[in-house]
């Protein structure tokens, strides 16, 4: 019988390391004889690992509020979290109440304080003007963008940015800091805080445009300039019809290099815990907010679809007192809060995983729901349903009537989730939201 004590009550360090757009099938893999994730692989040998983890939805906007609260994406009436002082409590707030010092570092615009993602964090390093000023990270860009908002110059800047990405490989909007920078600041925070600590890091390098140091690329047998990588990435957003068969292997190559780069930075966090003698007093989670498409089902990047390439993610939980096990079954990332706070959640699924996992894009954005079983998946978009068969890491679209009768009925039953609405009441207006889309490279949305 597994120890049922909650990690929040028995351990002094809780570390959640998530990588944006990290596909499940990139962990434990290699390229040109070099492993993509040597540090993650080593930790997984001592951990509980699900095959796969399942994100609650196919984008950051779906997963992050769900991961921090345990709620489904559609239980919020718009993107973000309610303001502090209202329910539900976030994972950071619950740990803060238990005496943890709390820190988060993420440069995804949709994990910023603008959307109240900072609730419960003592130290919050995001893309906001406040954080950029503190760390000298180009606050002037925000000032310039605010200055030209609602003027013809903003439209011109958007068109110029697309041309700059296509022909020069440079962006007026995107300035995400590489993983090494936020890891440096995370390590500084760890050294300054010796009490109980909760650290959440969200790495952006595995998100397009897939930039990594040349030393990483050289490990896998080739190098590309930043200009070329950005030009290649831009096709996924403004010219998918221009993507050639030759482009796809190059996209996957530069993506795999970012996977190795993020793994390297994760290794630095783990090494810090080891050097402190704290790894054996720590729970460490490694996961992702969603996956990434490289042409499967005609999809590049990520958007409102529920294919496994977009919702199947790594999910590794290291607990020093729990036996290591690779579970041949799925588990929902949504259960992270219950796992850390109550000692239930993922720890209840160690035998064979969850029979069924509900996934969706929230109803305020689209009408798309799905249920992933162990062998089949049902996807429901308004009045249209389709099914897929899962196996050996592949997913194949099949007629719904090819799903065995009993399983088909169970999958359809699991589509009917009782959602209790929570009002976000965000102060973010449409223009600010569009700025965040632009900053992440989604200029066509």
XYZ file of N, CA and C in Angstrom, residues 55 61 80 116 123 130 169 185 197 223 238 256 258 267 323 338 356 376 384 388 413 438-439:
69
model
N -2.879 16.221 -21.127
C -3.193 17.616 -20.815
C -4.694 17.823 -20.916
N -3.434 28.057 -22.729
C -4.620 28.694 -22.142
C -5.573 27.675 -21.531
N -7.903 32.614 -17.817
C -7.240 33.180 -16.653
C -7.811 32.631 -15.365
N -3.806 36.774 -13.742
C -3.847 36.347 -12.333
C -3.175 35.004 -12.090
N 7.558 35.173 -5.429
C 8.424 35.669 -6.498
C 7.826 35.193 -7.813
N 6.608 44.991 -15.058
C 7.276 44.994 -13.761
C 8.474 44.046 -13.754
N 14.209 36.698 -40.499
C 14.281 35.837 -39.325
C 14.329 36.618 -38.024
N 18.115 32.490 -12.699
C 17.367 33.201 -11.664
C 16.673 32.233 -10.707
N 10.101 25.107 0.059
C 10.077 25.824 -1.214
C 9.166 25.144 -2.225
N 23.867 22.390 -37.848
C 23.559 23.677 -37.242
C 22.762 24.526 -38.220
N 1.948 31.510 -40.887
C 1.438 32.380 -41.946
C 1.578 31.768 -43.336
N 13.842 19.101 -31.755
C 14.519 18.138 -30.901
C 15.713 18.770 -30.183
N 15.817 21.802 -29.117
C 15.291 22.550 -27.969
C 14.901 21.616 -26.832
N 18.310 19.544 -15.763
C 19.422 18.895 -15.076
C 20.111 19.814 -14.084
N 7.870 4.002 -4.621
C 8.613 3.150 -5.563
C 8.544 3.686 -6.989
N -4.436 17.709 -6.588
C -4.815 16.705 -5.599
C -3.614 15.856 -5.189
N -10.420 6.478 -18.491
C -10.878 7.521 -19.402
C -10.435 8.887 -18.889
N -9.185 3.702 -27.405
C -9.964 4.503 -28.352
C -10.212 5.897 -27.780
N -20.942 16.886 -34.676
C -20.134 15.900 -35.396
C -19.264 15.121 -34.429
N -10.964 7.684 -32.868
C -9.617 7.281 -33.258
C -9.233 6.024 -32.498
N -20.638 8.413 -22.572
C -21.078 8.787 -21.222
C -20.063 9.729 -20.570
N 0.150 38.115 -30.403
C 1.213 38.612 -31.283
C 2.581 38.318 -30.702
N 2.726 38.493 -29.378
C 4.010 38.283 -28.743
C 4.468 36.832 -28.833
